[in-house]
Short mmCIF file of N, CA, C and O in Angstrom, two decimals:
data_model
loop_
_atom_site.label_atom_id
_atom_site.label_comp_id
_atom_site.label_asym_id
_atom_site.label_seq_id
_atom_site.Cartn_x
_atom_site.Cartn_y
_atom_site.Cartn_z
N UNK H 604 -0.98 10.03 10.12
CA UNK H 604 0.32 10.39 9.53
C UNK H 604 0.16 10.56 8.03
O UNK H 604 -0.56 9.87 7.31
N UNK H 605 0.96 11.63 7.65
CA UNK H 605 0.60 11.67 5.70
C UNK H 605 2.32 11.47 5.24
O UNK H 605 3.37 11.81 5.79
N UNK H 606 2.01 10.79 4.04
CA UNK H 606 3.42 10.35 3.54
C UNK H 606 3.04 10.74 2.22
O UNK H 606 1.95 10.56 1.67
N UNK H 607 4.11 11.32 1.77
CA UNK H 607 4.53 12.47 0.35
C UNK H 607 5.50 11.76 -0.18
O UNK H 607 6.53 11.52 0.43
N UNK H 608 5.29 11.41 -1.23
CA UNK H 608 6.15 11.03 -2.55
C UNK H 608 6.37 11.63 -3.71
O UNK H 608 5.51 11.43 -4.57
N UNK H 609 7.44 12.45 -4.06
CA UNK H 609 7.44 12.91 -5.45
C UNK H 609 8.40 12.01 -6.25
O UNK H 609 9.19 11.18 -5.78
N UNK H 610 8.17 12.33 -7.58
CA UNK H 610 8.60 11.69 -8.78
C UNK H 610 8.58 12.46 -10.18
O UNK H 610 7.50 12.85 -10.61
N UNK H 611 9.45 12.62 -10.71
CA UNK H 611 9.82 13.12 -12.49
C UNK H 611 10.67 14.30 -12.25
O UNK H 611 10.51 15.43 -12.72
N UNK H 612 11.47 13.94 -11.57
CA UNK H 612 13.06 15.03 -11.30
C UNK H 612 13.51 14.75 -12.63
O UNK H 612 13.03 14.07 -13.53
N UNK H 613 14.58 15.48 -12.52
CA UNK H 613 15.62 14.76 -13.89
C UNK H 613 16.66 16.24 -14.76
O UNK H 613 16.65 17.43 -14.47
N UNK H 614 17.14 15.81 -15.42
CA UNK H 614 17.96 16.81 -16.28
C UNK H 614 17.23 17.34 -17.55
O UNK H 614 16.90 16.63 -18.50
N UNK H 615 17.07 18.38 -17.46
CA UNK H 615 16.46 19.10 -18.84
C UNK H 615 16.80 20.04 -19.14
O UNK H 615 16.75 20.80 -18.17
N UNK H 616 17.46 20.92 -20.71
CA UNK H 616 17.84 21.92 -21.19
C UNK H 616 16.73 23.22 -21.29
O UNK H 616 15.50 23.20 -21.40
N UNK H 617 17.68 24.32 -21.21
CA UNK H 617 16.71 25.38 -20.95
C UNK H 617 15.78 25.49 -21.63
O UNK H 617 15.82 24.81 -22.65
N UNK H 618 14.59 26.32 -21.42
CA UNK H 618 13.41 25.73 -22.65
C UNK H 618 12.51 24.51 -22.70
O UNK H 618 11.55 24.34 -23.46
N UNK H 619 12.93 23.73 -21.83
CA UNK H 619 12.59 22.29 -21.86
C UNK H 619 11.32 22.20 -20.69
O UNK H 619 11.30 23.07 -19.81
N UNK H 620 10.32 21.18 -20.71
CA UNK H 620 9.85 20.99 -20.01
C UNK H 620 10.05 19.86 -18.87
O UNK H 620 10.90 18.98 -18.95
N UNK H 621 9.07 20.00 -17.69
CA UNK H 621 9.08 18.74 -16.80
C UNK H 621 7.50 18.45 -16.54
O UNK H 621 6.58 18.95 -17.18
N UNK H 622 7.38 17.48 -15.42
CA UNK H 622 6.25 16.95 -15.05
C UNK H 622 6.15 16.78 -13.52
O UNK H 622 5.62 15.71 -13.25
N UNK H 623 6.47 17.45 -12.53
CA UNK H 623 6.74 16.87 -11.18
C UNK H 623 5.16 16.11 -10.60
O UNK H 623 4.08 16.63 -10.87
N UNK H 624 5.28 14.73 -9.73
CA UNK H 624 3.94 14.11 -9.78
C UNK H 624 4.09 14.08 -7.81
O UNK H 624 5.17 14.63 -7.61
N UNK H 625 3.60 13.78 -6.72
CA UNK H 625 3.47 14.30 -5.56
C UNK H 625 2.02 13.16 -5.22
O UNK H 625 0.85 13.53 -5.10
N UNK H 626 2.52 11.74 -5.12
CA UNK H 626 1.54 10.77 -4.20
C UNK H 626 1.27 11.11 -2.98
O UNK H 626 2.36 11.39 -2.46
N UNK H 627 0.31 11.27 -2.11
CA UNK H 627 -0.11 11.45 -0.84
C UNK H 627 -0.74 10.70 -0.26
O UNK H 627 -1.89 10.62 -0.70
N UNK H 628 -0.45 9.88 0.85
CA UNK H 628 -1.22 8.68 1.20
C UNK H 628 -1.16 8.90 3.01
O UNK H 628 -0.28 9.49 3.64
N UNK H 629 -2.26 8.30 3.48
CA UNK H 629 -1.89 8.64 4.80
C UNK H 629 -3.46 9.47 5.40
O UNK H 629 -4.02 9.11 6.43
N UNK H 630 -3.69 10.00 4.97
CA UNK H 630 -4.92 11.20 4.97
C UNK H 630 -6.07 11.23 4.19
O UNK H 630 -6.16 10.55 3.16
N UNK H 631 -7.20 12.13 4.70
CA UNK H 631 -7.94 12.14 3.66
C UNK H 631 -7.56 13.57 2.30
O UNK H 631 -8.17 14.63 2.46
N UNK H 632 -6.87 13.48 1.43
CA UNK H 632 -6.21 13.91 0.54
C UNK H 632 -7.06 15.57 0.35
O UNK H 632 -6.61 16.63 0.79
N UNK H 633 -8.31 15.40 -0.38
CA UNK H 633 -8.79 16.12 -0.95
C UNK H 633 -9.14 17.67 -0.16
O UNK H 633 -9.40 18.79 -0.59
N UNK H 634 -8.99 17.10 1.16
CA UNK H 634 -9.64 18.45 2.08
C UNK H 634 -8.43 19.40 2.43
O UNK H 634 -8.54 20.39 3.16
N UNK H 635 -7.40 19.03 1.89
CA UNK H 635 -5.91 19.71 2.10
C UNK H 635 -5.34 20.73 1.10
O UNK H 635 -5.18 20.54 -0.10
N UNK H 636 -5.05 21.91 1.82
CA UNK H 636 -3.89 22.17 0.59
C UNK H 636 -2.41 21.66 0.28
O UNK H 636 -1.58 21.34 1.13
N UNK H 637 -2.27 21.63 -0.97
CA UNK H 637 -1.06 20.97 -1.44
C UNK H 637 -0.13 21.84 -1.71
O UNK H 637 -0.62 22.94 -1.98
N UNK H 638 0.87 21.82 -1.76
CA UNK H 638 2.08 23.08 -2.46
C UNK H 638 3.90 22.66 -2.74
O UNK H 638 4.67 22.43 -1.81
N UNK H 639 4.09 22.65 -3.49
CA UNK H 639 5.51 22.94 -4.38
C UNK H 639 6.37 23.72 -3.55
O UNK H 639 6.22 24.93 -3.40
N UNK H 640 7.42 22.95 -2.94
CA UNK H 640 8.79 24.13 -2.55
C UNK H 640 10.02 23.50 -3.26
O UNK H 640 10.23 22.35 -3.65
N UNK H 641 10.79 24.70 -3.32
CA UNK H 641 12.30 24.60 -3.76
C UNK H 641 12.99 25.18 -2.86
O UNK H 641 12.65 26.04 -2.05
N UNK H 642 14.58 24.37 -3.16
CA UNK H 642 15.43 24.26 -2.38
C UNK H 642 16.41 24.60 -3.38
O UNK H 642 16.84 23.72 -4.13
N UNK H 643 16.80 25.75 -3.47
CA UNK H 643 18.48 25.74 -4.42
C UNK H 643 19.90 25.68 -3.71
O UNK H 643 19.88 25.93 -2.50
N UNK H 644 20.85 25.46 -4.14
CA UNK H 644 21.78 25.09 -2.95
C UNK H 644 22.77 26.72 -2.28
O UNK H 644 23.35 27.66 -2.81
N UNK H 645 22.52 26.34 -1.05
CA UNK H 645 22.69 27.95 -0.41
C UNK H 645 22.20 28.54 -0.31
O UNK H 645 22.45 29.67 0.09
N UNK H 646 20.73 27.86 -0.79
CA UNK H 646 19.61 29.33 -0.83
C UNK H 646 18.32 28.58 0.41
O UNK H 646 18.29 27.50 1.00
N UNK H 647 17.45 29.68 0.41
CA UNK H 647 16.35 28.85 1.41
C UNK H 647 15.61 28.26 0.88
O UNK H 647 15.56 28.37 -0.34
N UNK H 648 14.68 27.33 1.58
CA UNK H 648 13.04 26.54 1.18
C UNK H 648 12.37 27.89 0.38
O UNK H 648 12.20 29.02 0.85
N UNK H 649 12.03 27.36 -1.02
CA UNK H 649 11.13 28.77 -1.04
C UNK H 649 9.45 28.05 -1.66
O UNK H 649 9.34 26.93 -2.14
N UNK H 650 8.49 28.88 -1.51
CA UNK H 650 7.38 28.55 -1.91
C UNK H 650 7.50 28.41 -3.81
O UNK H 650 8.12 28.99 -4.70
N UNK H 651 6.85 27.65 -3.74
CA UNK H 651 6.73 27.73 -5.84
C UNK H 651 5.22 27.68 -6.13
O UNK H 651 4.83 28.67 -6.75
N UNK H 652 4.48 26.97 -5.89
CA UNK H 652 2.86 26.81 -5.83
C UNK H 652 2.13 26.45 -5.14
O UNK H 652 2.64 25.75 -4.26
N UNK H 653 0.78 26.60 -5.03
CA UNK H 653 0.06 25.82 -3.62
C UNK H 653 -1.19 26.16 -4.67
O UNK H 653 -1.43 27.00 -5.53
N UNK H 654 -1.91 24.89 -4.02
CA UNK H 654 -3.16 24.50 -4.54
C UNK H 654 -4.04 24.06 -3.20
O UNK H 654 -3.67 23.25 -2.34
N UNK H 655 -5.30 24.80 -3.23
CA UNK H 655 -6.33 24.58 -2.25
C UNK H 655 -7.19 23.55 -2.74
O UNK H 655 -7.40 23.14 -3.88
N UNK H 656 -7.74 23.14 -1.38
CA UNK H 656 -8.79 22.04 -1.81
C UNK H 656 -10.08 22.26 -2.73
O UNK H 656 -10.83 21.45 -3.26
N UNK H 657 -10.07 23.52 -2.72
CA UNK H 657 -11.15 23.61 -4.28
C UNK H 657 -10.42 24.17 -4.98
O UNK H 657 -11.03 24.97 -5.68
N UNK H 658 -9.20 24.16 -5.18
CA UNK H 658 -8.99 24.82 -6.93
C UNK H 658 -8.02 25.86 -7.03
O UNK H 658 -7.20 26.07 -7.93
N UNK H 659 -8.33 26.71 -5.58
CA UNK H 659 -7.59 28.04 -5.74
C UNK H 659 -6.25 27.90 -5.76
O UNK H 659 -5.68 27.15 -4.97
N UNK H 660 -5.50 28.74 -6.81
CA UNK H 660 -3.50 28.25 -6.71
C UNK H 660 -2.81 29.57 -6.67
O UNK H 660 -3.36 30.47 -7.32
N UNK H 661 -1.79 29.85 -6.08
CA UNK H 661 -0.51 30.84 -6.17
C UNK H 661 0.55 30.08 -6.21
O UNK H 661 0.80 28.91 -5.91
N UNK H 662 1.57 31.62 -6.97
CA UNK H 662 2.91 31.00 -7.34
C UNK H 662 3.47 32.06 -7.17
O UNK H 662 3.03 33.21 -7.14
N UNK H 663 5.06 31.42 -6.98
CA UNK H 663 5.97 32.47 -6.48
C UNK H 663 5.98 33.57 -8.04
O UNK H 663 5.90 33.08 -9.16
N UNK H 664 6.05 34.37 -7.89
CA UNK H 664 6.33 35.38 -9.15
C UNK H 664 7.72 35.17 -10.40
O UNK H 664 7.97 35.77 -11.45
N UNK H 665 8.20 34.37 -9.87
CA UNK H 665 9.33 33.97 -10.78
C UNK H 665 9.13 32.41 -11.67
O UNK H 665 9.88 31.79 -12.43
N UNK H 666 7.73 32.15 -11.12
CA UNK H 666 7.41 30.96 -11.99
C UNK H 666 6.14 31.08 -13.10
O UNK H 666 5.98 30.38 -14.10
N UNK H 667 5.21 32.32 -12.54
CA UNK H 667 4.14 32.57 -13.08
C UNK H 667 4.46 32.60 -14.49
O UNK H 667 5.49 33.06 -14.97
N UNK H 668 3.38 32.01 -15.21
CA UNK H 668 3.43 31.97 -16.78
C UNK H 668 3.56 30.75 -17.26
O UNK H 668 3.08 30.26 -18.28
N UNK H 669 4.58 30.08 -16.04
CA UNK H 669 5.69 28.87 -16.94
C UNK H 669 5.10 27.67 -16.03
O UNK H 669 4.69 26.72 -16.69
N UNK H 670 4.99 27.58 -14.66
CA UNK H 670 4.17 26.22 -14.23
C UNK H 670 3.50 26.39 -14.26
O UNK H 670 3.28 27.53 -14.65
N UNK H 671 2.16 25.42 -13.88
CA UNK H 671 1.45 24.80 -13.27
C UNK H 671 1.10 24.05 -12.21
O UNK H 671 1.61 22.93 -12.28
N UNK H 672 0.25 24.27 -11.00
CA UNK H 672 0.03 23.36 -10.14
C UNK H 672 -1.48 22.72 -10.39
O UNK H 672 -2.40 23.51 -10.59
N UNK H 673 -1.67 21.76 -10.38
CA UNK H 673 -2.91 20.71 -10.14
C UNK H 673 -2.77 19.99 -9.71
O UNK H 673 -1.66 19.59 -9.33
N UNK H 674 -4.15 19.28 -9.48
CA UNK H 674 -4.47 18.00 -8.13
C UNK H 674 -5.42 17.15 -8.88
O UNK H 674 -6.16 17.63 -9.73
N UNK H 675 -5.41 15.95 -8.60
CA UNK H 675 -6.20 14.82 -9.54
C UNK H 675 -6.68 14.19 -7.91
O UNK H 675 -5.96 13.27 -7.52
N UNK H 676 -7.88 14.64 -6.90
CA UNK H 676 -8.33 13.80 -5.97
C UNK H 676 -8.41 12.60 -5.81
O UNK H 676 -8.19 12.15 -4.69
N UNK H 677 -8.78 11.65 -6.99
CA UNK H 677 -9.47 10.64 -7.32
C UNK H 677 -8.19 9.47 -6.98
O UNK H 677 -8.36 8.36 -6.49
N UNK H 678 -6.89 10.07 -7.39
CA UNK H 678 -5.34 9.75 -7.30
C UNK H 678 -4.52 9.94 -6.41
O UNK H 678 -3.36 9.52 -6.33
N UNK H 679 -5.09 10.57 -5.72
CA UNK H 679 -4.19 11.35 -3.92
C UNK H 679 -3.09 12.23 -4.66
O UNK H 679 -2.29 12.69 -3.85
N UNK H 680 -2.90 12.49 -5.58
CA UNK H 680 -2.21 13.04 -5.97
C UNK H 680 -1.91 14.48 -6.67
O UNK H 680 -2.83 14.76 -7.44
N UNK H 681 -0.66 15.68 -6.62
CA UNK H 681 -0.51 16.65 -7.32
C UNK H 681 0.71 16.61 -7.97
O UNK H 681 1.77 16.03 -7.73
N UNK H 682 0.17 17.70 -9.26
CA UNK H 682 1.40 17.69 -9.98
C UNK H 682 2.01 19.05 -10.12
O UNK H 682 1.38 19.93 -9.53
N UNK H 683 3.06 19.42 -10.76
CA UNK H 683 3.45 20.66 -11.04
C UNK H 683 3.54 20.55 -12.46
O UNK H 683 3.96 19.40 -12.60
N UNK H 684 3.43 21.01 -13.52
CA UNK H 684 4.09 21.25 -14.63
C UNK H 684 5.14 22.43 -15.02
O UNK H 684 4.85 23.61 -14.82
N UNK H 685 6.19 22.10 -15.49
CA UNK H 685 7.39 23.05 -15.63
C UNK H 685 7.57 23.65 -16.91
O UNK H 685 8.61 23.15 -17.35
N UNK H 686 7.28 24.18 -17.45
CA UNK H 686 7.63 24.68 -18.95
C UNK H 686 8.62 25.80 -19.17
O UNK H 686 8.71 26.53 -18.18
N UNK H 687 9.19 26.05 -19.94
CA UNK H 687 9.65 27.07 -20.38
C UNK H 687 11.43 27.27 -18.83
O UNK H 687 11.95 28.23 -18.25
N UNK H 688 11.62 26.04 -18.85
CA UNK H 688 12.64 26.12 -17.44
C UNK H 688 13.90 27.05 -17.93
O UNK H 688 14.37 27.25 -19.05
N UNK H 689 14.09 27.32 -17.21
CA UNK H 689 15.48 27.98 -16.80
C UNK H 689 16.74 27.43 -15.77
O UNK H 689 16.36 26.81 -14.79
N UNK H 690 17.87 27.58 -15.90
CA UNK H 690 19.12 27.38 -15.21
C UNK H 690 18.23 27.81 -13.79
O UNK H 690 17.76 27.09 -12.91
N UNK H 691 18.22 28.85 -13.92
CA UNK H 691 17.95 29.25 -12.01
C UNK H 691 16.55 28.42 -11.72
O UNK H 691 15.86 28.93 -10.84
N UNK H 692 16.09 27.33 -12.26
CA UNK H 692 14.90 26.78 -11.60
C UNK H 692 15.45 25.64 -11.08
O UNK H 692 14.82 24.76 -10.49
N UNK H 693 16.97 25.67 -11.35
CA UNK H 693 18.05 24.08 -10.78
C UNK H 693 17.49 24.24 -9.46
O UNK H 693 17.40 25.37 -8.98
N UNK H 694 16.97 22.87 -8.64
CA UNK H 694 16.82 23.18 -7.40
C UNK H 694 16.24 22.39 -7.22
O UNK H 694 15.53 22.05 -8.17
N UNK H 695 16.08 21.24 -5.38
CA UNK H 695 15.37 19.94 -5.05
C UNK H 695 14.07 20.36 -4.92
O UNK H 695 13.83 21.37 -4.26
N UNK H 696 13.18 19.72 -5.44
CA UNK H 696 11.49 19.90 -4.98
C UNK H 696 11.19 19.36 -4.47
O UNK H 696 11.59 18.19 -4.50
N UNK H 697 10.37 19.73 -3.70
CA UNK H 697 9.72 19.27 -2.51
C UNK H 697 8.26 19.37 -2.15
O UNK H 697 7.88 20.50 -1.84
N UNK H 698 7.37 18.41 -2.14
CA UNK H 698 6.25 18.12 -1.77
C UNK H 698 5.93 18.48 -0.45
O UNK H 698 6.65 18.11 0.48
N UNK H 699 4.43 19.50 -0.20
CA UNK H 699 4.26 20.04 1.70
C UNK H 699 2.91 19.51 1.57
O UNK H 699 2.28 19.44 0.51
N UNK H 700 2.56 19.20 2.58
CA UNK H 700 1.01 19.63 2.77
C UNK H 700 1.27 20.08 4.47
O UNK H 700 2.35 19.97 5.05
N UNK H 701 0.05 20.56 5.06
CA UNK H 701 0.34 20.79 6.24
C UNK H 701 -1.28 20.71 7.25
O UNK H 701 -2.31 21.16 6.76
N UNK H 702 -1.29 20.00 8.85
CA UNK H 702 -2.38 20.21 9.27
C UNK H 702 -2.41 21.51 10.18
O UNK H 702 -1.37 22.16 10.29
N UNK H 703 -3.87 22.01 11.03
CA UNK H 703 -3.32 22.95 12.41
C UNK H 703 -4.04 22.19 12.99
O UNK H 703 -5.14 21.77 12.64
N UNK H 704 -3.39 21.95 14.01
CA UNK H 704 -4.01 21.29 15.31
C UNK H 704 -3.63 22.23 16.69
O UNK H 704 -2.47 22.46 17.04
N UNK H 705 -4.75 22.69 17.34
CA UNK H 705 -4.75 23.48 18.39
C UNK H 705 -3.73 24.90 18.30
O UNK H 705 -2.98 25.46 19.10
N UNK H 706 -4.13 25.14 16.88
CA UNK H 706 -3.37 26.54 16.58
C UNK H 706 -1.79 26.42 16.20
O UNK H 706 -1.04 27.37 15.97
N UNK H 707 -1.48 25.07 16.19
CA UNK H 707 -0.02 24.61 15.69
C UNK H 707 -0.13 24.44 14.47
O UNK H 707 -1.27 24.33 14.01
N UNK H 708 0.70 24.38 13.85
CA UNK H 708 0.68 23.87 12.07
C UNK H 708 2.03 23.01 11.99
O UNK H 708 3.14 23.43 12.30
N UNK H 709 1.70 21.63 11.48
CA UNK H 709 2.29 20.32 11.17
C UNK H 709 2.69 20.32 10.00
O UNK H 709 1.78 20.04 9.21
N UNK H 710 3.75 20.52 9.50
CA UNK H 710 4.23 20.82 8.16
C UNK H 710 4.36 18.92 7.76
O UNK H 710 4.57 18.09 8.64
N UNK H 711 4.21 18.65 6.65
CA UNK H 711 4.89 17.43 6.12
C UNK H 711 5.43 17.77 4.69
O UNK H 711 5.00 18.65 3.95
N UNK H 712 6.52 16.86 4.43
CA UNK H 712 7.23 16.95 3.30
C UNK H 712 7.80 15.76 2.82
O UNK H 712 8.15 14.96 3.68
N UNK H 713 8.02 15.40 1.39
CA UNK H 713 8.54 14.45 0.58
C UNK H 713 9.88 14.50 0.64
O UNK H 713 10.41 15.55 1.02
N UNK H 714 10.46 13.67 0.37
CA UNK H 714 11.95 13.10 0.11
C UNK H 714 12.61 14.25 -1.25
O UNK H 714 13.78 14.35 -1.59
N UNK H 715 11.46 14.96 -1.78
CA UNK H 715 12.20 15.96 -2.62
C UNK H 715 12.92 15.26 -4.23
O UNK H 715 13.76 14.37 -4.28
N UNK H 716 12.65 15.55 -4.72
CA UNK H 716 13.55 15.47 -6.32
C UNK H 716 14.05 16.53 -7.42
O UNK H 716 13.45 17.41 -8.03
N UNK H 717 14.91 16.24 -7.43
CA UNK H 717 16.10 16.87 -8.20
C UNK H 717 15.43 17.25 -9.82
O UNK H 717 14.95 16.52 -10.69
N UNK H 718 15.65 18.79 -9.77
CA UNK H 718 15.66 19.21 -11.14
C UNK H 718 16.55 19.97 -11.54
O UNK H 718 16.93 20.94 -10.88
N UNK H 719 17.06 19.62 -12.75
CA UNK H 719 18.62 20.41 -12.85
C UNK H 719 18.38 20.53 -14.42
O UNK H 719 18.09 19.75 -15.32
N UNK H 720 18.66 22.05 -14.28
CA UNK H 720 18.28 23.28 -16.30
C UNK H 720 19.84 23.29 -16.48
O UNK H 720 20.68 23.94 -15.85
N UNK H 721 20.00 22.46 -17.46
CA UNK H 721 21.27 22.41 -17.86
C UNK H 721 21.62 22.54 -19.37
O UNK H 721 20.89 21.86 -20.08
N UNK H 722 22.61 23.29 -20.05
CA UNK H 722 22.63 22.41 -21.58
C UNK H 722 24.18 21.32 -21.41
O UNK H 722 24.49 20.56 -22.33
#
């Protein structure tokens, strides 16, 4: 079983940065990809970043420039960095990783935290 924890939601003005952090315990961490979703309200799950187990990352096109995704193995853990936020980046995040077993794919996800671009 893998259990996802995120942490460093919070209120920040446009322009402003964040830190989102994504504990993973449960698994062996490093052989996984990791990835960033948002949730805005009324809107769908959408992808924001994903990070492979060596390194490789994509991002949705409306974040490119301004996050960051990385992974610290050593920590079970990933982070996102947020810079340069905007109002429309208001929205719950959410921590995935996912296994396939016999051609199925096992999504898991965190309890999600709140980021809200406000002045």
């Amino acid at each position: 079983q893998v259990q996802l924890v995120e942490s460093g939601g919070g209120l920040v003005q446009p322009g402003g940065s964040l830190k989102l952090s994504c504990a993973a315990s449960g698994s062996i961490f490093s052989i996984y990809t990791m990835g960033w979703y948002r949730q805005a309200p009324g809107k769908q799950r959408e992808l924001v970043a994903r990070i492979t187990s060596g390194g490789s990352t994509n991002y949705a096109d409306s974040v490119k420039g301004r996050f960051t995704i990385s992974r610290d193995n050593a920590k079970n853990t990933v982070y996102l960095q947020m810079n340069s936020l905007k109002p429309e980046d208001t929205a719950v995040y959410y921590c995935n990783t996912y296994r396939v077993r016999d051609g199925l794919r096992y999504d898991y996800w965190g309890q999600g935290t709140q980021v809200t671009v406000s002045s």
